[in-house]
Short mmCIF file of C-alpha atoms and ligand atoms in Angstrom, two decimals:
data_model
loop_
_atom_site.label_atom_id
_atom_site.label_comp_id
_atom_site.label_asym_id
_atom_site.label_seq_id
_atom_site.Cartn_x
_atom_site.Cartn_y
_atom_site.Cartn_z
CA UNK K 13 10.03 -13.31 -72.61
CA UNK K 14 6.84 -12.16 -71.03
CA UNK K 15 4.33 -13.72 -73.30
CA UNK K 16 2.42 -16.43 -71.96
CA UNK K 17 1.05 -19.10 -74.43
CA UNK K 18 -1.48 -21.92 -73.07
CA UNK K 19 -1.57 -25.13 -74.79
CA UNK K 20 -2.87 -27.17 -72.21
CA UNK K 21 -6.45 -27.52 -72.64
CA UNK K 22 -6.84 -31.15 -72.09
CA UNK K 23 -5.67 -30.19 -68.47
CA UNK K 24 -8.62 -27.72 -68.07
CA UNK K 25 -9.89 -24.91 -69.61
CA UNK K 26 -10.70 -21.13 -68.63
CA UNK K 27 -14.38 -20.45 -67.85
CA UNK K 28 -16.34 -19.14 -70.70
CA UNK K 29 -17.46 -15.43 -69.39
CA UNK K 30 -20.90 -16.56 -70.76
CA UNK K 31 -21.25 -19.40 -68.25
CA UNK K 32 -20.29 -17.34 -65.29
CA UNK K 33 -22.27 -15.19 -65.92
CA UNK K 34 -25.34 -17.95 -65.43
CA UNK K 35 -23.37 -19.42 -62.58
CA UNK K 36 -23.08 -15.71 -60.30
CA UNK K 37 -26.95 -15.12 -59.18
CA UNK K 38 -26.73 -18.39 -57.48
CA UNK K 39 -23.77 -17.35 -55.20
CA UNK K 40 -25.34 -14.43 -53.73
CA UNK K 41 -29.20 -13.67 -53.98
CA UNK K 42 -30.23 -17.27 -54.83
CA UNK K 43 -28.59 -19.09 -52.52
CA UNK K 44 -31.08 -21.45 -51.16
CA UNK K 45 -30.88 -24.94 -50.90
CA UNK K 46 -32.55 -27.29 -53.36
CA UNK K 47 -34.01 -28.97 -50.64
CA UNK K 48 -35.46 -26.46 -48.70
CA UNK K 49 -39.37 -25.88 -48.97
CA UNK K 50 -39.87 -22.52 -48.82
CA UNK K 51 -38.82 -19.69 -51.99
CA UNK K 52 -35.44 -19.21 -51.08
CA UNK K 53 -35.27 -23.73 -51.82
CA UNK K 54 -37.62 -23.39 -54.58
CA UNK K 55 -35.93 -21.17 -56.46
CA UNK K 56 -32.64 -23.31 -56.31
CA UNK K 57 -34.56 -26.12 -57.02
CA UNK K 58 -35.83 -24.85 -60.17
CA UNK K 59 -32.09 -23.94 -61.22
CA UNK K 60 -31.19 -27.37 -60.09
CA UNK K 61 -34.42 -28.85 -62.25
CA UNK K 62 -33.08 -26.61 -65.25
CA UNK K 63 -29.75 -27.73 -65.62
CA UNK K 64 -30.69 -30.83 -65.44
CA UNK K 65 -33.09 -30.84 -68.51
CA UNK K 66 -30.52 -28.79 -69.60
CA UNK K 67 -27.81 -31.48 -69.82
CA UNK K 68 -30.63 -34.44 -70.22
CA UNK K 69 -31.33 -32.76 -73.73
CA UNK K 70 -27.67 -32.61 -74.67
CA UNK K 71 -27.34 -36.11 -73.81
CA UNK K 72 -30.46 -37.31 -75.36
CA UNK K 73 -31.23 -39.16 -71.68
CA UNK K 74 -33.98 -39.00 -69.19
CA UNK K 75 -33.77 -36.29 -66.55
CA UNK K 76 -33.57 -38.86 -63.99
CA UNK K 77 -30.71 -40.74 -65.36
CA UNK K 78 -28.39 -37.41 -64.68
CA UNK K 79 -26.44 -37.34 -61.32
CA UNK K 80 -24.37 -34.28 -60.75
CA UNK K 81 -21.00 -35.08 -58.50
CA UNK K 82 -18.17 -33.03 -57.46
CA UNK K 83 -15.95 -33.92 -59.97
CA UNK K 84 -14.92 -36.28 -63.02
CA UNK K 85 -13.27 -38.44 -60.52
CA UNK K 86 -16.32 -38.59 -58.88
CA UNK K 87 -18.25 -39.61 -61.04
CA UNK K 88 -15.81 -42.49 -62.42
CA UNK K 89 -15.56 -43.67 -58.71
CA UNK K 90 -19.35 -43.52 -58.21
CA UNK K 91 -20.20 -45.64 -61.70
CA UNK K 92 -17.65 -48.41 -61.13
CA UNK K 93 -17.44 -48.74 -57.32
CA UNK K 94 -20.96 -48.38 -57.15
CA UNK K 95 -22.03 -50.83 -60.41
CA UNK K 96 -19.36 -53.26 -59.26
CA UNK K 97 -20.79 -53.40 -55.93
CA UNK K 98 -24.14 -53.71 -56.96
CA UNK K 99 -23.49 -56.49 -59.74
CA UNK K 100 -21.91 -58.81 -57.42
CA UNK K 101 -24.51 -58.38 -54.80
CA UNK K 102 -27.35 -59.56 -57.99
CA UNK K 103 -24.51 -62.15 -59.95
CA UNK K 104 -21.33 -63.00 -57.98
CA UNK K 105 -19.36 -61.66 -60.68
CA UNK K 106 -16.17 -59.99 -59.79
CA UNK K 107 -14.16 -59.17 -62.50
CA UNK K 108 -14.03 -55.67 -63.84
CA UNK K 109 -12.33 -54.83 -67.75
CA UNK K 110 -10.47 -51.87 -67.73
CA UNK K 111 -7.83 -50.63 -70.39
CA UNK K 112 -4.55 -50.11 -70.01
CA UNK K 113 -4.35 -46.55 -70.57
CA UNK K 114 -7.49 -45.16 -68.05
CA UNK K 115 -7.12 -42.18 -66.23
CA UNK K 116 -5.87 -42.12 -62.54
CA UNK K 117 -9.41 -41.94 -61.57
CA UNK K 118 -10.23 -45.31 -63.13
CA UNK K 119 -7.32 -47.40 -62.44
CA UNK K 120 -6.89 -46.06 -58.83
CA UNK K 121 -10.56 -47.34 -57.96
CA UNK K 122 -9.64 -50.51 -60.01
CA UNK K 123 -6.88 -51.25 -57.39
CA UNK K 124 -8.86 -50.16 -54.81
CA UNK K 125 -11.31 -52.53 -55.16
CA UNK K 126 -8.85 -55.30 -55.54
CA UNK K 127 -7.22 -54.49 -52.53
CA UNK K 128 -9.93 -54.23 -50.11
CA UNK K 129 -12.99 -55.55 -51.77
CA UNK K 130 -12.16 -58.85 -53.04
CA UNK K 131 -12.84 -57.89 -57.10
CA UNK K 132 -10.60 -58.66 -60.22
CA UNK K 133 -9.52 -56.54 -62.36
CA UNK K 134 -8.23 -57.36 -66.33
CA UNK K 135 -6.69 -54.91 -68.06
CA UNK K 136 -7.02 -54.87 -71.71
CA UNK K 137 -4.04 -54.54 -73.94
CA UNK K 138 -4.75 -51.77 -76.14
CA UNK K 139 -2.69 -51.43 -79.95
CA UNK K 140 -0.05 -49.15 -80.75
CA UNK K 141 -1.92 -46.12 -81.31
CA UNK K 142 -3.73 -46.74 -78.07
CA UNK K 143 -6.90 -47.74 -78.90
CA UNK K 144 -9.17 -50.81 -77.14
CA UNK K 145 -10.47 -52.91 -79.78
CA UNK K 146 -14.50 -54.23 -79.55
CA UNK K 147 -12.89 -57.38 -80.07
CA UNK K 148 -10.39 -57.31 -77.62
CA UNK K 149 -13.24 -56.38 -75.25
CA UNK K 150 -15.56 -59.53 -76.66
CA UNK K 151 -12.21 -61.85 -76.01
CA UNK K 152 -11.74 -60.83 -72.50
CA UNK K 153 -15.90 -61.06 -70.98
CA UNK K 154 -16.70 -64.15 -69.30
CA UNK K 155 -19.21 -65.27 -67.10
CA UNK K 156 -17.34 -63.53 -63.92
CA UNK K 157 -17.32 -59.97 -65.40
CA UNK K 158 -19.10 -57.32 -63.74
CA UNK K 159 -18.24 -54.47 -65.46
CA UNK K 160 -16.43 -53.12 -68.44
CA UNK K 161 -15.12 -49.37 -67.95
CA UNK K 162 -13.11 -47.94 -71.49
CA UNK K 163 -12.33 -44.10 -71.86
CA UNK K 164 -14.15 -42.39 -75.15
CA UNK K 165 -10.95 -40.42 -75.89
CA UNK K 166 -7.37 -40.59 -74.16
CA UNK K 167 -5.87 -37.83 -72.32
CA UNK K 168 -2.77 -38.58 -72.61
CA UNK K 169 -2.47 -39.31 -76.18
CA UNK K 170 -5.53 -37.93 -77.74
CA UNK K 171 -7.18 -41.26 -79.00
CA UNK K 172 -10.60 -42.00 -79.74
CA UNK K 173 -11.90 -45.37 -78.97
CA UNK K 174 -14.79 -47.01 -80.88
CA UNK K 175 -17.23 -46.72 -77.86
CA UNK K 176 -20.40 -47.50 -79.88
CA UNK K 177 -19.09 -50.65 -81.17
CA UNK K 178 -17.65 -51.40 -77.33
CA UNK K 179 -21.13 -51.17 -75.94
CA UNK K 180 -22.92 -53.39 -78.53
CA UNK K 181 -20.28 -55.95 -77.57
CA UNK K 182 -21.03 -55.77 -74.14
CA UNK K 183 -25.06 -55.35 -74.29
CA UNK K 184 -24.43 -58.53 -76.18
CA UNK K 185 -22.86 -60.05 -73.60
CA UNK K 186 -25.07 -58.74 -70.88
CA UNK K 187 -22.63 -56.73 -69.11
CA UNK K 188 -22.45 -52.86 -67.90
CA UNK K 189 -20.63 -50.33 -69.55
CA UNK K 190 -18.52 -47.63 -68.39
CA UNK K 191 -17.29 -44.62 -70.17
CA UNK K 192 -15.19 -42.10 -69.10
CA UNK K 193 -16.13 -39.10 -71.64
CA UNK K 194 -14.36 -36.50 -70.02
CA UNK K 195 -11.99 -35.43 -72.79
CA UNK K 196 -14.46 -36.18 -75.71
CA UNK K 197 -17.11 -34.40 -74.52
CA UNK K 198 -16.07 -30.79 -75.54
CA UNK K 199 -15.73 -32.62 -79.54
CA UNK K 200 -17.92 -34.97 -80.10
CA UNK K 201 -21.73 -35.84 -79.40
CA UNK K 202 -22.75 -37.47 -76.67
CA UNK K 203 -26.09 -38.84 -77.42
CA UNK K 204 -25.96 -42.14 -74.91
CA UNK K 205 -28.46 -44.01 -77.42
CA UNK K 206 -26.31 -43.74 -80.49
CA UNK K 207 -23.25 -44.84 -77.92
CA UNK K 208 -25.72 -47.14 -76.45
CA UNK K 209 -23.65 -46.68 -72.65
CA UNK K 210 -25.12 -47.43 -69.44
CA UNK K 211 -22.57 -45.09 -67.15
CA UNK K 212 -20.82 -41.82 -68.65
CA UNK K 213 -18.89 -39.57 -66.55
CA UNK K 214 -18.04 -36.06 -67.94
CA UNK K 215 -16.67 -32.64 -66.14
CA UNK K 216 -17.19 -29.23 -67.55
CA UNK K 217 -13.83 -27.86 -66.63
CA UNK K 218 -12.51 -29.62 -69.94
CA UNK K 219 -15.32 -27.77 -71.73
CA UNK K 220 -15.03 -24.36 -70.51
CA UNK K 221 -17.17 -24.55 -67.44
CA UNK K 222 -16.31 -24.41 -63.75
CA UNK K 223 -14.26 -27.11 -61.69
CA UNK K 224 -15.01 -29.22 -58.95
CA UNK K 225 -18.63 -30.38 -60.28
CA UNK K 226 -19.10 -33.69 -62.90
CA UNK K 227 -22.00 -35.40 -64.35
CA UNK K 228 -22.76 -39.60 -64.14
CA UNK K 229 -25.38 -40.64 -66.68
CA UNK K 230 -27.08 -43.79 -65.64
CA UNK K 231 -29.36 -45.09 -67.70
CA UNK K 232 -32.36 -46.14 -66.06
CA UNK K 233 -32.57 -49.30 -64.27
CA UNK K 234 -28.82 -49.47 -63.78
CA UNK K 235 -28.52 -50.10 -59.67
CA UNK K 236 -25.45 -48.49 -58.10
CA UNK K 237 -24.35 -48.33 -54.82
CA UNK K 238 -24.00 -45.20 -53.31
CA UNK K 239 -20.56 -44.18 -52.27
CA UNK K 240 -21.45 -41.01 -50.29
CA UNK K 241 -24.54 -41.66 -48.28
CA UNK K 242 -26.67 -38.99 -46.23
CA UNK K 243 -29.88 -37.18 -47.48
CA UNK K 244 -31.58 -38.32 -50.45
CA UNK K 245 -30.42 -35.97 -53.35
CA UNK K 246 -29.13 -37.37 -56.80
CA UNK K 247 -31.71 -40.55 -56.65
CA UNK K 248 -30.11 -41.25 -53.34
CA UNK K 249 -26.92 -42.25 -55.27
CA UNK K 250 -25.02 -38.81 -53.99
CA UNK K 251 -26.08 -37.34 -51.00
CA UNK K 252 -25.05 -33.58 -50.18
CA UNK K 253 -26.57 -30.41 -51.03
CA UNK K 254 -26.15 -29.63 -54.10
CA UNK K 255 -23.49 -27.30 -55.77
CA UNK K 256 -26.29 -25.12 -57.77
CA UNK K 257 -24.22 -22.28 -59.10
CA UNK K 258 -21.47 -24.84 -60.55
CA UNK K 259 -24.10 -27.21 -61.89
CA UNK K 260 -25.69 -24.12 -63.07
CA UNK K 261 -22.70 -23.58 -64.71
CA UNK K 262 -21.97 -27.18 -66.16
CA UNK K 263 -25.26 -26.64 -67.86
CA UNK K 264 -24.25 -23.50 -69.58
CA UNK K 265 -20.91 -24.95 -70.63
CA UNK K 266 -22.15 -28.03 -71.64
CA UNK K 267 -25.45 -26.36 -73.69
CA UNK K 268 -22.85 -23.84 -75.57
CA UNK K 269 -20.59 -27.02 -76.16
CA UNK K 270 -23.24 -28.85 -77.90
CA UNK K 271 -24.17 -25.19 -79.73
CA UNK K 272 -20.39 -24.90 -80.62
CA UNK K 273 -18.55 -27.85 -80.84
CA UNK K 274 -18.07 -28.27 -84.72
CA UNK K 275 -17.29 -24.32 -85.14
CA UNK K 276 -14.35 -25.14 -82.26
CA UNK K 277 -13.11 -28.25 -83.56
CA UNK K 278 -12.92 -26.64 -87.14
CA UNK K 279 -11.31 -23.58 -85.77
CA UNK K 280 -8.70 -25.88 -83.66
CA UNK K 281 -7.84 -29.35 -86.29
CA UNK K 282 -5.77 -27.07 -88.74
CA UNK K 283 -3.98 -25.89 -85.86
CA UNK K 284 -3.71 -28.93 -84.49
CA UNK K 285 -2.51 -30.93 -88.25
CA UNK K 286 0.05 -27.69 -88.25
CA UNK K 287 1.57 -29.06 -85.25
CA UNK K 288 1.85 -32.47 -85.99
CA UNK K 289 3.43 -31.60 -89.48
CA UNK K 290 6.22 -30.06 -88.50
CA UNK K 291 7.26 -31.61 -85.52
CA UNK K 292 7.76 -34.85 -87.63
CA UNK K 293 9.54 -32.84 -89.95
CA UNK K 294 11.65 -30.52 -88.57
CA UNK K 295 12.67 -32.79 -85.14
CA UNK K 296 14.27 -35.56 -85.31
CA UNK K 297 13.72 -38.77 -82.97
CA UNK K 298 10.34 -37.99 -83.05
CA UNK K 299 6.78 -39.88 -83.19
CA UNK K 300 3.46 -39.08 -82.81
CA UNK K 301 1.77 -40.82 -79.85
CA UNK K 302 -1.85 -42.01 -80.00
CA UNK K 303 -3.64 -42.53 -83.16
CA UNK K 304 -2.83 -40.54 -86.58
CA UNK K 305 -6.66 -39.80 -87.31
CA UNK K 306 -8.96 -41.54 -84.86
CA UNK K 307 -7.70 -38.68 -82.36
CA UNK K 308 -9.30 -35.54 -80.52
CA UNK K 309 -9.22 -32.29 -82.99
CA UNK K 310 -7.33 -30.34 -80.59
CA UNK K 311 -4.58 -33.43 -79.18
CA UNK K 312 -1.23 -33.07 -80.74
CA UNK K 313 1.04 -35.64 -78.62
CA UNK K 314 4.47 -36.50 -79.01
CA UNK K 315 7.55 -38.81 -77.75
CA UNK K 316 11.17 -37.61 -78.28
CA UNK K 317 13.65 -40.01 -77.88
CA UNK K 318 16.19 -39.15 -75.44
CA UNK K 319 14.46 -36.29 -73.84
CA UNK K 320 13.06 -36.16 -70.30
CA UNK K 321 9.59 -34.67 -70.65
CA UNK K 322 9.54 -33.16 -67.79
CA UNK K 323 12.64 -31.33 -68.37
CA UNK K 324 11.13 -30.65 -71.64
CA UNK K 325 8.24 -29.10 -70.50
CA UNK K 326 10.36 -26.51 -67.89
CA UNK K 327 12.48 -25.48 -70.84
CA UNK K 328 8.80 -24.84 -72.84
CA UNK K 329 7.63 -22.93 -69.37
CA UNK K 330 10.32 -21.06 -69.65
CA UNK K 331 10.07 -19.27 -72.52
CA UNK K 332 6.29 -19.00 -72.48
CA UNK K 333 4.73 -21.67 -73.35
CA UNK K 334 2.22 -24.12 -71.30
CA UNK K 335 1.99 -28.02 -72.47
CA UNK K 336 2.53 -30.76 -70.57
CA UNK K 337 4.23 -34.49 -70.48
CA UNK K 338 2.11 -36.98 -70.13
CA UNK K 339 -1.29 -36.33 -67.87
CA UNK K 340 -0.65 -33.68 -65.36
CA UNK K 341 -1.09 -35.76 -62.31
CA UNK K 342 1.95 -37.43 -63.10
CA UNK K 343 5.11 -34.69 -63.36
CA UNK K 344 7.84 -35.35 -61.11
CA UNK K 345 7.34 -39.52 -61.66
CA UNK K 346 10.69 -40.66 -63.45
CA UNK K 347 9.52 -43.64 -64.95
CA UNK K 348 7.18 -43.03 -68.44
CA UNK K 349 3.50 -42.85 -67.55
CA UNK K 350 1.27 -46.27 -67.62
CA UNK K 351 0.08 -44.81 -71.31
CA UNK K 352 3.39 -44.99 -72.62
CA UNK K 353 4.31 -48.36 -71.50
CA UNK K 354 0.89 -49.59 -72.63
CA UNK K 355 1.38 -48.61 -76.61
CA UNK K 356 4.92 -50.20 -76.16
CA UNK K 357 6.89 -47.05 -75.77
CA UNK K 358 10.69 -48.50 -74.70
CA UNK K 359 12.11 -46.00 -71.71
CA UNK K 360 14.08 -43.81 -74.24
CA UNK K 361 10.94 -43.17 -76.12
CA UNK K 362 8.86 -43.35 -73.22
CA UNK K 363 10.06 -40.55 -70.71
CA UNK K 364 9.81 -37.88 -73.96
CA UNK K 365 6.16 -37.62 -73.89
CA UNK K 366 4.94 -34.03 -74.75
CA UNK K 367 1.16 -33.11 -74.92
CA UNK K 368 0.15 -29.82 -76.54
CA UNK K 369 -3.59 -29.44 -76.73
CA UNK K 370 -5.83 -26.24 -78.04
CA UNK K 371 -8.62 -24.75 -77.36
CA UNK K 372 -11.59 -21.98 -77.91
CA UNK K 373 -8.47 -19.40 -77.58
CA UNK K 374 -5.84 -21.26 -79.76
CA UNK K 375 -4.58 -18.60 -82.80
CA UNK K 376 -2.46 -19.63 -85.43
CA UNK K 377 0.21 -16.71 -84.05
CA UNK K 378 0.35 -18.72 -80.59
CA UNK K 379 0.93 -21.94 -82.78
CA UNK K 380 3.61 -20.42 -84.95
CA UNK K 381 5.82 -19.13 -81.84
CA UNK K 382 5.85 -22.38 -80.22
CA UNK K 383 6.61 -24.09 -83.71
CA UNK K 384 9.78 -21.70 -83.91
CA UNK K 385 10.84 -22.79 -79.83
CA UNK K 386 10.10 -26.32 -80.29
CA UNK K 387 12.97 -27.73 -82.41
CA UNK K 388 15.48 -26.04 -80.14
CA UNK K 389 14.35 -26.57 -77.09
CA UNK K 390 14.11 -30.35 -77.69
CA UNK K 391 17.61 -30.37 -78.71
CA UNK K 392 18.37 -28.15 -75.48
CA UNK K 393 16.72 -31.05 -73.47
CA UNK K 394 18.05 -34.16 -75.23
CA UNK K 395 21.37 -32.46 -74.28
CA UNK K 396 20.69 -31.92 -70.59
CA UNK K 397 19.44 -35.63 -70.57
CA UNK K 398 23.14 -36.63 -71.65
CA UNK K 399 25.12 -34.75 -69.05
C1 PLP I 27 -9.70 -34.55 -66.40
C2 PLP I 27 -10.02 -36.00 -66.52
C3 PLP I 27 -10.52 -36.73 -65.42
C4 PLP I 27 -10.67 -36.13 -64.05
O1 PLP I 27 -11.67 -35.17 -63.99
P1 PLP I 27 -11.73 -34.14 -62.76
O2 PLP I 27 -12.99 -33.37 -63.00
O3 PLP I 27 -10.50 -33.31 -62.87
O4 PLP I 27 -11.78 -34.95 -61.53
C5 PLP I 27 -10.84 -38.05 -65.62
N1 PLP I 27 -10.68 -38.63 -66.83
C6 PLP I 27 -10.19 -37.98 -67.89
C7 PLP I 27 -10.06 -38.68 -69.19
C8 PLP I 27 -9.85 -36.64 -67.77
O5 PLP I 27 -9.35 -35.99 -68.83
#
């Protein structure tokens, strides 16, 4: 077979031809740094100016409350590092609220922080389906908490978390809020005064822009330590010249996503509901992972009991098809991912994770072949696991 399917959006996603095109000018005849005084700077620094009213708009925020960073990661290490750090210089307070099913890039800097600078971190149980209740997150603030950091949507698993409702609780409280909104973004709106957030990371690689640049938004009056010091761009919270051709380029993709997001996500959900159907028909052992409706439009997410994902996912490879098991920093690890162990996923279920997510490019010809491969190939793995 030489056909080559991708289902792995929630991985990354191929730049739209539309936002390259806005990103190439700066690579080559306006190259100048933002910081320079002369044309060459000026004329980067009106890009830079641009895309950031650009992505202020789509976010309903305050030009000055939009930081571009080099990544996603970036950004999640520059809002909690640097609130945490600041908060306990003000308050004392050391604890920091995380879920239990974060990204790398959040629980890494969690432990981090425990490990060499003295904070606390509580992880909050999350239900079956995945999801952090406001609630939970009301329970679990005391006097000591700095911080509260819970993803809008799951990677992993595709669930949506009340975020709104999890930022009233903890304005309430008087405590900062974290969201990680890098999944979520390309679906749903991110207007940070109906969410009512103080941080939100986001990356435009999962929304058809470039790699390697993110955005924090921090609302105004939020102090944050900066974790890369030098000159004085981004507010002085992230010094380095700037990337202007890929923040050119988050711009675009993020301005088209906010054009284009309902078309997509009503192009992708049948797609997506197509998936789910008959995999919990036609294959047996097998659940949905994640929530049945509170989920992204394009997230189909599976365990199979008995399988090795990983194995699973080679056999897909194979015969054309991209997906992955669990998040793709994780292949190779033999024991299920944190996400599957946190909605109570026993090892048998736990190691058969399979994520298949669409995007912009998805047809329902692409979806049909892998629904014909699926069933099989499962059974192909499940037997490999016995031997
Ligand atoms: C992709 C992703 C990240 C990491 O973003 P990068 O831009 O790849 O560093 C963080 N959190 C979530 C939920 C993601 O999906």
């Amino acid at each position: 077979m030489t056909e080559k399917i991708y289902l792995d959006y929630a991985a990354t996603t191929p730049v739209d031809p539309r936002v390259l095109d806005a990103m190439l000018p700066y690579f080559t005849q306006d190259f100048g740094n933002p910081s320079s005084v002369h044309r060459y700077g000026q004329k980067a620094e009106g890009a830079l100016d641009e895309a950031r009213a650009t992505v202020a708009q789509a976010l309903n925020a305050a030009m000055g409350e939009i930081i571009f960073t080099s990544c996603g990661t970036e950004s999640n290490n520059l809002a909690i590092r640097g609130a945490a750090l600041a908060v306990r210089e003000r308050t004392d307070a050391n604890r920091i609220l995380c879920s239990r099913v974060e990204h790398t890039a959040v629980t890494r800097t969690l432990e981090q922080l425990e490990k060499y600078y003295g904070f606390e971190a509580v992880w909050l149980d999350v239900d079956e389906t995945g999801m952090v209740t406001p609630e939970a997150v009301a329970a679990a603030i005391d006097e000591k908490t700095a911080l509260v950091t819970v993803m809008y949507a799951n990677n992993e698993i595709g669930t949506i978390n009340p975020i709104a409702e999890i930022a009233a609780v903890c304005k309430e409280k008087g405590v900062l809020f974290h969201t990680d909104a890098l999944q979520a973004a390309g679906y749903f709106p991110m207007d940070v005064e109906a969410l009512g957030v103080d941080l939100m990371s986001l990356g435009s690689h999962k929304f058809y822009g470039p790699k390697g640049v993110g955005v924090l938004y921090v609302r105004k009056g939020t102090e944050l330590v900066p974790h890369q010091t030098g000159g004085g761009q981004e507010n002085g919270l992230r010094a380095g010249t700037q990337n202007v051709p890929y923040i050119v380029g988050f711009a675009e993709a993020l301005r088209l996503t906010t054009e284009e997001r309902e078309v997509r996500a009503a192009h992708i959900k049948p797609l997506r509901d197509r998936i789910i159907g008959t995999v919990l028909e036609e294959i047996p052992d097998a659940k949905l992972t994640g929530h049945p409706a509170s989920r992204l439009p394009n997230h189909a997410s599976f365990a199979f009991k008995g399988v090795d994902g990983n194995t699973l996912v080679q056999l897909l490879d194979g015969a054309g098809f991209a997906c992955s098991s669990g998040s793709a920093c994780k292949t190779g690890n033999p024991e299920p991912s944190g996400v599957m162990k946190a909605i109570g996923l026993v090892h048998i279920w736990g190691l058969g994770s399979l994520r298949v997510t669409l995007g912009a490019h998805s047809t329902p010809e692409e979806v049909d072949a892998f629904l014909t491969v699926l069933p099989d190939l499962v059974e192909k793995a499940r037997g490999l696991n016995r031997r």
